[in-house]
Amino acid sequence: MTGKDSVVLVDKDTVPQIMATGEKKGAMVTLATVESQPNKAAERGKAMRQVIAAFVANLGTINTGLIFGFSAVVIPQLQAADSLIPVDESQSSWVASLSAIGTPIGCLLSGYVMDNFGRKKALIATQIPTIIGWIVIACASNVGMIYAGRVLTGFGSGMVGAPARVYTSEVTQPHLRGMLCALASTGISLGVLIQYTLGAFTTWKFLSGVSIIVPVAALILMLLMPETPNYLVSKQKPEKARRSLARLRGSSYNIDREVEQLQSFAAKTNASGKKSLSLRETVQALVHPSCLKPFAILTIYFMMYQFSGVNTITFYAVEIFRDSGTTMDKNTCTILLGVVRLIFTIVGAILLRRCGRRPLTFISGIGCGFTMVGLGVYLYFKHQWDTAVPPIEPTATWFPVACIFIFITTCTVGFLVVPWVMIGELYPMKVRGLVGGFTTCMAHSFVFIVVKTYPFLTHVLERHGTFILYGCFSFVGTIFFYLCLPETKGKTLQEIEDYFSGRTKTLKKPKAGTNGQQNDENDGQQMLLANGTKPAVLSPEKNKLLP
């Protein structure tokens, strides 16, 4: 038979590659193996549709940033001599921290709403208490109304955290997921910057009124978005999942294949096929290693990152710059700090796709540790200068400002991005919403503890001792991250769940010629070689060859 008489039919959706192999002791090529690989362009849906869906889902996180940044500008105004509602130091700490009391409650409720009513409805519901809270603050005539408004806005902030990240992780494909899940952190940083900037020129009442715009816009736009296909498949609604994917991926995408993959994985992880889990099944899922392991990792991650001092800097920025001894204007420094935070949140989102989760976490841990210790040492010497007789004029006043800016830079690229992205990645599908709510609850509980205890620690350890303590937490956290934090870059949600369930040993990619390829030989098709050497293997799932 001549070459013209032989025809090989190749699946049109794949692109063949010719791979040559040779013997170790010989230079001549003995084999040309045809191995088909999927066309990446055909496998990827429309990126812009996924970006828009993720952007709308994360609009509510801008409001979280507004809540975080609000106390930094409102407390100096309330403590001013001409304040309409004068407050003391204790009341100021409650204004700063009360939002974090409502947040854990919202986190717990959001998990229940997500798993029982859907990710979309959870994101819509979260905006209602936030809108009411800002209205109460804007109309406040006493400190009690400010307290109530802060609790309500914090409650809404807690509700939006997990749904935004879970929604984003479920509507995006792996090559976009890491970057788009980081939109939540970008939104928070943008909200902080907006409050810092407007707060330098306006009153806190006007600021509260303007803040209402964000949750209203988030509520209206979310009504136009589809539910996630993962949730619809888990509720035995494949047709609705197909329509959702058509809106998220485009008409040219192989929708049926992804729906089949989701159904297959749902059947593997929940053989009962019930639309909802019973209480016993939910408890079993929560105590399963696939849930407990990532929950422990993320809880410790959030504890270490919060005790690095990031929200102390965020909530008390104006006050910290004032007490650092710098000659720069405190409001200008605070605005610049918000700009730096926003820029490096975006940089972190981009680096997350290129570098992965672990390297960025190490940068944050080490950077935050050195800068907080450096700031603490400077403040120790400043304390000595201030208490000397006569007082000594502080020198190198640029140093504490540099420490704070470098701290925010290093903290933002890792700590402010990575754990929030991983909330949407690490947990099993059956209880992803519920345990995601538990995790954000723990995260914001740590926020409350850190923000509320900051004034107490400054009295016990002095300001310099407090920052040195924060730096030590960062160093200890870095050791934990090195030992325990997995790398999820480029992995599907199914691969991650298989890893924590023990179905796979590692999340690392298998090397060429390892067991991952050898296992395909059992089911593969073989081509006989003219020179009698061992036949090559073609996986039937990757390509179909007809004689």
Coordinates of C-alpha atoms in Angstrom, one line a residue:
M1 CA 0.0 0.0 0.0
T2 CA 1.4 3.4 -0.9
G3 CA 1.2 6.6 1.1
K4 CA -1.6 7.8 -1.2
D5 CA -3.7 4.8 -0.4
S6 CA -3.6 5.3 3.4
V7 CA -6.0 7.8 4.9
V8 CA -6.2 8.7 8.6
L9 CA -9.3 10.4 9.8
V10 CA -8.7 12.8 12.7
D11 CA -11.3 14.4 14.9
K12 CA -11.7 17.9 13.5
D13 CA -11.9 19.4 17.0
T14 CA -8.3 18.4 17.7
V15 CA -4.9 19.3 16.3
P16 CA -2.4 16.5 15.8
Q17 CA 1.2 16.8 16.9
I18 CA 4.2 14.7 15.7
M19 CA 6.5 13.7 18.5
A20 CA 9.8 12.0 17.8
T21 CA 11.5 9.6 20.2
G22 CA 14.9 8.0 20.1
E23 CA 17.0 5.3 21.7
K24 CA 19.4 6.4 24.5
K25 CA 22.4 4.8 22.7
G26 CA 21.5 5.7 19.2
A27 CA 21.1 9.0 17.3
M28 CA 18.5 7.8 14.8
V29 CA 14.8 8.5 15.3
T30 CA 12.8 5.3 15.7
L31 CA 9.3 6.5 16.1
A32 CA 6.9 9.2 15.1
T33 CA 4.0 9.3 17.5
V34 CA 0.8 11.1 16.6
E35 CA -0.7 12.6 19.8
S36 CA -3.7 14.8 19.5
Q37 CA -4.2 17.8 21.7
P38 CA -7.4 19.8 22.0
N39 CA -7.6 23.1 20.3
K40 CA -7.3 25.6 23.2
A41 CA -9.2 28.3 21.3
A42 CA -12.1 26.0 20.8
E43 CA -12.2 25.0 24.5
R44 CA -12.3 28.5 25.9
G45 CA -15.5 30.4 26.0
K46 CA -16.0 34.1 25.4
A47 CA -13.7 35.8 28.0
M48 CA -15.5 39.1 28.0
R49 CA -18.8 37.5 29.1
Q50 CA -17.1 35.9 32.0
V51 CA -15.4 39.2 32.9
I52 CA -18.7 41.1 32.9
A53 CA -20.4 38.5 35.1
A54 CA -17.5 38.5 37.5
F55 CA -17.4 42.4 37.6
V56 CA -21.1 42.6 38.4
A57 CA -20.9 40.0 41.1
N58 CA -18.1 41.8 42.8
L59 CA -19.6 45.3 42.7
G60 CA -20.8 44.7 46.2
T61 CA -17.3 44.2 47.4
I62 CA -16.6 47.9 46.7
N63 CA -19.1 48.6 49.4
T64 CA -17.0 46.5 51.8
G65 CA -14.1 48.8 51.0
L66 CA -16.4 51.8 51.7
I67 CA -17.2 50.3 55.1
F68 CA -13.5 49.6 55.9
G69 CA -12.3 53.1 54.9
F70 CA -15.2 55.0 56.5
S71 CA -13.9 54.8 60.0
A72 CA -10.5 56.2 59.1
V73 CA -12.1 59.5 58.0
V74 CA -15.2 59.7 60.2
I75 CA -13.3 59.2 63.6
P76 CA -11.1 62.3 63.2
Q77 CA -14.2 64.3 62.3
L78 CA -16.2 63.0 65.2
Q79 CA -13.3 63.7 67.6
A80 CA -13.0 67.3 66.3
A81 CA -14.0 70.1 68.6
D82 CA -16.8 71.2 66.3
S83 CA -18.2 67.7 65.8
L84 CA -22.1 67.4 65.6
I85 CA -21.8 64.1 67.5
P86 CA -18.7 64.2 69.8
V87 CA -17.2 60.9 70.8
D88 CA -14.4 59.7 73.1
E89 CA -11.7 57.1 72.5
S90 CA -13.9 54.2 73.6
Q91 CA -16.8 55.2 71.4
S92 CA -14.4 55.7 68.4
S93 CA -13.2 52.1 68.8
W94 CA -16.8 50.9 68.6
V95 CA -17.5 53.0 65.5
A96 CA -14.4 51.4 63.9
S97 CA -15.1 47.8 65.0
L98 CA -18.9 47.5 65.1
S99 CA -19.2 46.8 61.4
A100 CA -17.1 43.7 62.0
I101 CA -19.7 42.4 64.6
G102 CA -22.4 42.4 62.0
T103 CA -20.2 40.8 59.3
P104 CA -19.8 37.3 60.8
I105 CA -23.6 37.0 61.1
G106 CA -24.0 38.0 57.5
C107 CA -21.3 35.4 56.5
L108 CA -23.2 32.6 58.2
L109 CA -26.5 33.6 56.7
S110 CA -25.0 33.9 53.2
G111 CA -23.8 30.3 53.2
Y112 CA -27.3 29.1 53.9
V113 CA -28.9 31.4 51.3
M114 CA -26.3 30.4 48.7
D115 CA -26.8 26.7 49.0
N116 CA -30.6 26.8 49.3
F117 CA -31.6 29.7 47.1
G118 CA -28.7 30.1 44.8
R119 CA -25.6 32.3 44.4
K120 CA -27.5 35.0 42.4
K121 CA -30.2 35.5 44.9
A122 CA -27.7 35.6 47.7
L123 CA -25.9 38.5 46.0
I124 CA -29.2 40.3 45.5
A125 CA -30.3 39.9 49.1
T126 CA -27.0 41.1 50.5
Q127 CA -27.5 44.7 49.2
I128 CA -30.7 45.4 51.1
P129 CA -29.3 45.7 54.7
T130 CA -26.3 47.6 53.3
I131 CA -28.6 50.2 51.7
I132 CA -30.6 50.6 54.9
G133 CA -27.4 50.9 57.0
W134 CA -26.0 53.7 55.0
I135 CA -29.3 55.6 55.1
V136 CA -29.3 55.2 59.0
I137 CA -25.7 56.6 59.2
A138 CA -26.5 59.5 56.8
C139 CA -29.5 60.5 59.0
A140 CA -27.8 59.9 62.4
S141 CA -28.4 62.4 65.1
N142 CA -26.5 60.5 67.9
V143 CA -23.7 58.0 68.2
G144 CA -26.2 55.1 68.7
M145 CA -27.6 55.6 65.2
I146 CA -24.0 55.4 63.8
Y147 CA -23.5 52.2 65.8
A148 CA -26.7 50.7 64.3
G149 CA -25.8 51.8 60.7
R150 CA -22.3 50.3 61.1
V151 CA -23.8 46.9 62.3
L152 CA -26.2 46.8 59.3
T153 CA -23.6 47.7 56.7
G154 CA -21.2 45.2 58.3
F155 CA -24.0 42.6 58.1
G156 CA -24.4 43.3 54.4
S157 CA -20.7 43.2 53.9
G158 CA -20.5 39.8 55.5
M159 CA -23.3 38.5 53.2
V160 CA -21.5 39.6 50.0
G161 CA -18.1 38.1 50.7
A162 CA -18.5 34.4 50.0
P163 CA -21.3 34.7 47.3
A164 CA -19.2 37.1 45.2
R165 CA -16.2 34.8 45.3
V166 CA -18.1 31.5 44.8
Y167 CA -20.2 33.0 42.0
T168 CA -17.0 34.2 40.2
S169 CA -15.2 30.9 40.6
E170 CA -18.2 29.0 39.2
V171 CA -18.9 31.1 36.2
T172 CA -15.3 31.4 35.0
Q173 CA -12.9 28.9 33.4
P174 CA -9.6 27.9 35.1
H175 CA -7.4 30.2 33.0
L176 CA -9.4 33.3 34.1
R177 CA -10.6 32.2 37.5
G178 CA -7.6 33.3 39.6
M179 CA -7.5 36.8 38.1
L180 CA -11.3 37.4 38.2
C181 CA -11.7 36.0 41.7
A182 CA -9.2 38.7 42.7
L183 CA -11.8 41.3 41.6
A184 CA -13.2 41.1 45.1
S185 CA -10.0 42.3 46.6
T186 CA -9.7 45.0 44.0
G187 CA -13.2 46.2 44.8
I188 CA -12.4 46.4 48.5
S189 CA -9.3 48.5 47.7
L190 CA -11.3 50.7 45.4
G191 CA -13.9 51.3 48.1
V192 CA -11.2 52.2 50.6
L193 CA -9.7 54.7 48.2
I194 CA -13.0 56.3 47.5
Q195 CA -13.7 56.9 51.2
Y196 CA -10.1 58.2 51.8
T197 CA -10.4 60.6 48.9
L198 CA -13.9 61.9 49.5
G199 CA -13.4 61.9 53.3
A200 CA -10.6 64.4 53.0
F201 CA -12.9 67.0 51.4
T202 CA -16.5 66.2 52.6
T203 CA -18.4 65.6 55.8
W204 CA -19.1 62.0 57.0
K205 CA -22.9 62.6 56.5
F206 CA -22.4 63.4 52.8
L207 CA -20.0 60.5 52.5
S208 CA -22.7 58.1 53.9
G209 CA -25.2 59.4 51.3
V210 CA -22.8 58.9 48.4
S211 CA -22.0 55.4 49.6
I212 CA -25.6 54.3 49.0
I213 CA -25.1 54.4 45.2
V214 CA -22.8 51.3 45.1
P215 CA -25.2 48.7 46.7
V216 CA -28.1 50.1 44.7
A217 CA -26.2 49.7 41.4
A218 CA -25.0 46.2 42.5
L219 CA -28.6 45.1 43.2
I220 CA -30.0 46.3 39.9
L221 CA -27.2 44.8 37.7
M222 CA -27.2 41.5 39.5
L223 CA -30.9 41.0 38.5
L224 CA -29.6 40.7 34.9
M225 CA -27.0 38.0 35.5
P226 CA -27.5 34.2 35.2
E227 CA -27.3 31.7 38.0
T228 CA -24.1 29.6 38.1
P229 CA -24.1 26.4 36.1
N230 CA -22.5 24.5 39.0
Y231 CA -25.4 25.4 41.3
L232 CA -28.1 24.5 38.7
V233 CA -26.5 21.1 38.0
S234 CA -26.3 20.4 41.7
K235 CA -30.1 21.1 41.9
Q236 CA -30.8 18.7 38.9
K237 CA -31.5 21.5 36.4
P238 CA -29.3 20.7 33.4
E239 CA -31.3 22.6 30.9
K240 CA -31.1 25.8 32.9
A241 CA -27.4 25.1 33.3
R242 CA -27.0 24.9 29.5
R243 CA -28.8 28.3 29.1
S244 CA -26.6 29.8 31.8
L245 CA -23.4 28.5 30.1
A246 CA -24.7 29.8 26.7
R247 CA -24.8 33.3 28.2
L248 CA -21.4 32.9 29.9
R249 CA -19.4 31.1 27.2
G250 CA -21.0 32.0 23.9
S251 CA -22.8 29.9 21.2
S252 CA -19.5 28.4 19.7
Y253 CA -18.5 26.8 23.0
N254 CA -19.1 23.1 23.6
I255 CA -21.7 23.6 26.2
D256 CA -22.9 20.0 26.4
R257 CA -19.5 18.7 27.2
E258 CA -19.1 21.0 30.2
V259 CA -22.6 20.2 31.5
E260 CA -21.8 16.5 31.2
Q261 CA -18.5 17.1 33.1
L262 CA -20.4 18.9 35.9
Q263 CA -23.1 16.1 36.0
S264 CA -20.4 13.4 36.1
F265 CA -18.6 15.1 39.0
A266 CA -21.8 15.8 40.8
A267 CA -22.7 12.1 40.6
K268 CA -19.3 11.1 41.8
T269 CA -19.4 13.4 44.9
N270 CA -23.1 13.1 45.7
A271 CA -24.4 9.7 44.5
S272 CA -27.8 10.2 46.0
G273 CA -28.7 12.8 43.4
K274 CA -31.0 14.6 45.8
K275 CA -31.7 18.3 45.1
S276 CA -30.8 19.2 48.7
L277 CA -28.8 17.5 51.5
S278 CA -30.4 16.4 54.7
L279 CA -29.0 17.7 58.0
R280 CA -27.1 14.5 58.6
E281 CA -25.6 14.6 55.1
T282 CA -24.6 18.2 55.5
V283 CA -22.8 17.5 58.8
Q284 CA -21.0 14.5 57.2
A285 CA -19.9 16.7 54.3
L286 CA -18.7 19.4 56.8
V287 CA -16.6 17.0 58.8
H288 CA -15.2 15.2 55.7
P289 CA -11.4 15.8 55.1
S290 CA -12.2 17.5 51.8
C291 CA -13.9 20.3 53.8
L292 CA -12.1 20.3 57.1
K293 CA -8.6 20.4 55.6
P294 CA -9.1 23.6 53.5
F295 CA -11.2 25.1 56.3
A296 CA -8.3 24.7 58.7
I297 CA -5.8 26.1 56.2
L298 CA -7.9 29.2 55.4
T299 CA -8.9 29.9 59.0
I300 CA -5.3 30.0 60.0
Y301 CA -4.4 32.0 56.9
F302 CA -7.0 34.7 57.8
M303 CA -5.9 34.8 61.4
M304 CA -2.2 35.3 60.5
Y305 CA -3.0 37.8 57.8
Q306 CA -5.4 39.9 60.0
F307 CA -2.9 39.9 62.9
S308 CA -0.3 41.2 60.5
G309 CA -2.0 44.6 61.2
V310 CA -3.5 45.3 57.8
N311 CA -6.9 46.4 59.0
T312 CA -5.4 48.3 61.9
I313 CA -3.6 50.4 59.3
T314 CA -6.8 50.6 57.1
F315 CA -9.2 51.5 59.9
Y316 CA -6.9 53.9 61.8
A317 CA -4.8 55.2 58.9
V318 CA -5.3 59.0 59.6
E319 CA -4.6 58.5 63.3
I320 CA -1.5 56.3 62.6
F321 CA 0.0 58.8 60.2
R322 CA -0.6 61.6 62.7
D323 CA 1.1 59.7 65.5
S324 CA 4.1 58.5 63.4
G325 CA 5.8 61.9 63.6
T326 CA 5.8 62.5 59.8
T327 CA 5.8 66.1 58.6
M328 CA 3.6 65.1 55.6
D329 CA -0.1 66.0 55.7
K330 CA -2.0 63.0 57.2
N331 CA -4.9 63.2 54.8
T332 CA -2.6 63.3 51.8
C333 CA -0.7 60.3 53.1
T334 CA -4.0 58.4 53.6
I335 CA -5.2 59.1 50.1
L336 CA -1.9 58.0 48.6
L337 CA -2.1 54.9 50.7
G338 CA -5.5 54.1 49.2
V339 CA -4.0 54.6 45.7
V340 CA -1.1 52.3 46.4
R341 CA -3.5 49.7 47.8
L342 CA -5.7 49.8 44.7
I343 CA -2.8 49.7 42.2
F344 CA -1.1 46.7 43.9
T345 CA -4.4 44.8 44.3
I346 CA -4.6 45.0 40.5
V347 CA -1.0 43.9 40.2
G348 CA -1.6 41.1 42.6
A349 CA -4.6 39.9 40.5
I350 CA -2.4 39.8 37.5
L351 CA 0.5 38.1 39.3
L352 CA -1.9 35.6 40.7
R353 CA -2.4 34.2 37.2
R354 CA 1.3 34.2 36.4
C355 CA 3.0 33.3 39.7
G356 CA 0.4 31.3 41.7
R357 CA -0.8 31.5 45.3
R358 CA 2.2 30.4 47.3
P359 CA 4.9 32.8 46.0
L360 CA 2.6 35.9 46.5
T361 CA 1.8 34.7 50.0
F362 CA 5.5 34.4 50.9
I363 CA 6.1 37.9 49.6
S364 CA 3.3 39.2 51.9
G365 CA 4.5 37.3 54.9
I366 CA 8.1 38.3 54.7
G367 CA 7.4 41.9 53.6
C368 CA 4.7 42.6 56.3
G369 CA 7.0 41.1 59.0
F370 CA 10.0 43.3 58.2
T371 CA 8.0 46.5 57.7
M372 CA 5.9 46.1 60.9
V373 CA 9.0 45.4 63.0
G374 CA 10.8 48.4 61.3
L375 CA 7.8 50.7 62.1
G376 CA 7.7 49.4 65.7
V377 CA 11.5 50.0 66.2
Y378 CA 11.1 53.6 64.8
L379 CA 8.2 54.3 67.1
Y380 CA 10.2 53.0 70.0
F381 CA 12.9 55.5 69.4
K382 CA 10.3 58.2 68.8
H383 CA 8.8 57.4 72.2
Q384 CA 12.2 57.8 73.7
W385 CA 12.7 61.2 71.9
D386 CA 9.3 62.4 73.0
T387 CA 9.8 61.5 76.7
A388 CA 13.4 62.9 76.9
V389 CA 14.0 66.0 78.9
P390 CA 14.1 68.2 76.9
P391 CA 12.2 66.4 74.1
I392 CA 14.4 65.5 71.1
E393 CA 13.2 66.5 67.6
P394 CA 12.4 63.3 65.6
T395 CA 14.7 62.5 62.7
A396 CA 14.2 60.5 59.5
T397 CA 10.4 61.1 59.6
W398 CA 10.2 59.6 56.1
F399 CA 11.0 56.1 57.6
P400 CA 7.6 55.3 59.2
V401 CA 5.8 56.5 56.1
A402 CA 8.0 54.3 54.0
C403 CA 7.4 51.3 56.3
I404 CA 3.6 51.8 56.0
F405 CA 3.6 52.1 52.3
I406 CA 5.9 49.1 51.7
F407 CA 3.7 47.2 54.2
I408 CA 0.6 47.9 52.2
T409 CA 2.4 47.1 48.9
T410 CA 3.6 43.7 50.0
C411 CA 0.4 42.9 52.0
T412 CA -1.9 43.7 49.1
V413 CA -0.3 41.5 46.4
G414 CA -0.7 38.4 48.6
F415 CA -2.7 38.6 51.8
L416 CA -5.4 40.8 50.4
V417 CA -5.9 38.6 47.3
V418 CA -5.0 35.0 47.8
P419 CA -7.2 33.8 50.7
W420 CA -10.3 35.4 49.3
V421 CA -9.7 33.7 45.9
M422 CA -9.1 30.4 47.6
I423 CA -12.5 30.6 49.3
G424 CA -14.1 29.9 45.9
E425 CA -11.5 27.2 45.0
L426 CA -10.8 24.9 47.9
Y427 CA -14.2 23.8 49.2
P428 CA -16.3 20.8 47.9
M429 CA -19.3 21.6 45.7
K430 CA -21.9 20.1 48.1
V431 CA -21.2 22.6 50.9
R432 CA -19.2 25.3 49.1
G433 CA -21.7 28.0 50.0
L434 CA -22.1 27.0 53.6
V435 CA -18.5 26.5 54.5
G436 CA -17.5 29.6 52.5
G437 CA -19.8 31.5 54.7
F438 CA -18.2 29.9 57.8
T439 CA -14.8 31.0 56.5
T440 CA -15.7 34.6 55.8
C441 CA -17.3 34.6 59.3
M442 CA -14.0 33.6 60.8
A443 CA -12.1 36.1 58.7
H444 CA -14.3 39.1 59.8
S445 CA -14.3 37.8 63.4
F446 CA -10.5 38.3 63.3
V447 CA -11.1 41.7 61.8
F448 CA -13.2 42.7 64.8
I449 CA -10.7 41.3 67.3
V450 CA -7.8 43.1 65.7
V451 CA -9.5 46.5 65.2
K452 CA -11.2 46.5 68.7
T453 CA -8.0 45.4 70.5
Y454 CA -5.7 47.9 68.8
P455 CA -6.4 50.7 71.3
F456 CA -6.0 48.2 74.2
L457 CA -2.7 46.9 72.9
T458 CA -1.3 50.4 72.5
H459 CA -1.9 51.0 76.2
V460 CA -0.4 47.7 77.3
L461 CA 2.5 47.3 74.8
E462 CA 2.7 50.9 73.7
R463 CA 2.3 51.6 70.0
H464 CA 5.8 50.4 69.1
G465 CA 5.3 47.0 70.9
T466 CA 1.9 46.5 69.1
F467 CA 3.5 46.8 65.6
I468 CA 6.4 44.6 66.5
L469 CA 3.9 42.0 67.7
Y470 CA 2.1 42.2 64.3
G471 CA 5.4 41.7 62.5
C472 CA 6.1 38.5 64.5
F473 CA 2.7 37.1 63.6
S474 CA 3.6 37.6 59.9
F475 CA 6.9 35.7 60.3
V476 CA 5.1 32.8 62.1
G477 CA 2.5 32.8 59.4
T478 CA 5.0 32.5 56.6
I479 CA 6.4 29.3 58.1
F480 CA 2.9 27.9 58.3
F481 CA 2.1 28.9 54.6
Y482 CA 5.4 27.2 53.5
L483 CA 4.4 24.0 55.1
C484 CA 0.7 23.7 54.5
L485 CA -0.6 26.0 51.7
P486 CA -1.3 24.2 48.4
E487 CA -0.8 25.7 45.0
T488 CA -4.1 25.8 43.1
K489 CA -3.0 27.8 40.1
G490 CA -4.4 26.4 36.8
K491 CA -6.3 23.6 38.6
T492 CA -10.0 22.9 38.0
L493 CA -12.4 23.0 41.0
Q494 CA -12.8 19.2 40.5
E495 CA -9.1 18.6 40.7
I496 CA -8.8 20.6 43.9
E497 CA -11.7 18.7 45.5
D498 CA -10.2 15.4 44.5
Y499 CA -6.9 16.4 46.1
F500 CA -8.5 17.3 49.5
S501 CA -10.7 14.2 49.3
G502 CA -7.6 12.0 49.0
R503 CA -8.6 10.7 45.5
T504 CA -5.3 12.3 44.2
K505 CA -2.0 12.5 46.0
T506 CA -0.8 15.9 44.7
L507 CA -1.9 19.0 42.8
K508 CA 1.4 19.2 41.0
K509 CA 1.4 18.4 37.3
P510 CA 2.8 14.9 36.4
K511 CA 6.1 15.0 34.6
A512 CA 6.5 13.5 31.1
G513 CA 6.8 9.7 31.3
T514 CA 5.4 9.4 34.8
N515 CA 2.5 7.3 36.0
G516 CA 0.0 9.9 34.8
Q517 CA 0.8 8.9 31.2
Q518 CA 1.5 5.3 31.8
N519 CA -2.0 4.7 33.2
D520 CA -3.4 5.7 29.9
E521 CA -1.8 2.7 28.3
N522 CA -4.3 0.3 29.8
D523 CA -7.2 1.8 27.8
G524 CA -5.3 3.3 24.8
Q525 CA -5.2 2.2 21.2
Q526 CA -1.9 1.0 19.7
M527 CA -0.2 1.5 16.4
L528 CA 2.2 -1.3 15.2
L529 CA 5.6 0.0 14.2
A530 CA 7.5 -1.1 11.1
N531 CA 10.8 -1.7 13.0
G532 CA 9.2 -3.9 15.7
T533 CA 9.8 -1.5 18.6
K534 CA 7.3 -1.0 21.4
P535 CA 4.0 0.5 20.1
A536 CA 3.0 4.1 20.9
V537 CA -0.2 4.7 22.8
L538 CA -3.1 7.0 21.8
S539 CA -5.8 7.8 24.3
P540 CA -9.3 7.3 22.8
E541 CA -10.5 10.3 24.8
K542 CA -8.0 12.6 23.2
N543 CA -8.3 11.5 19.6
K544 CA -10.0 9.0 17.3
L545 CA -8.0 7.3 14.5
L546 CA -9.8 5.2 11.9
P547 CA -8.0 2.9 9.4

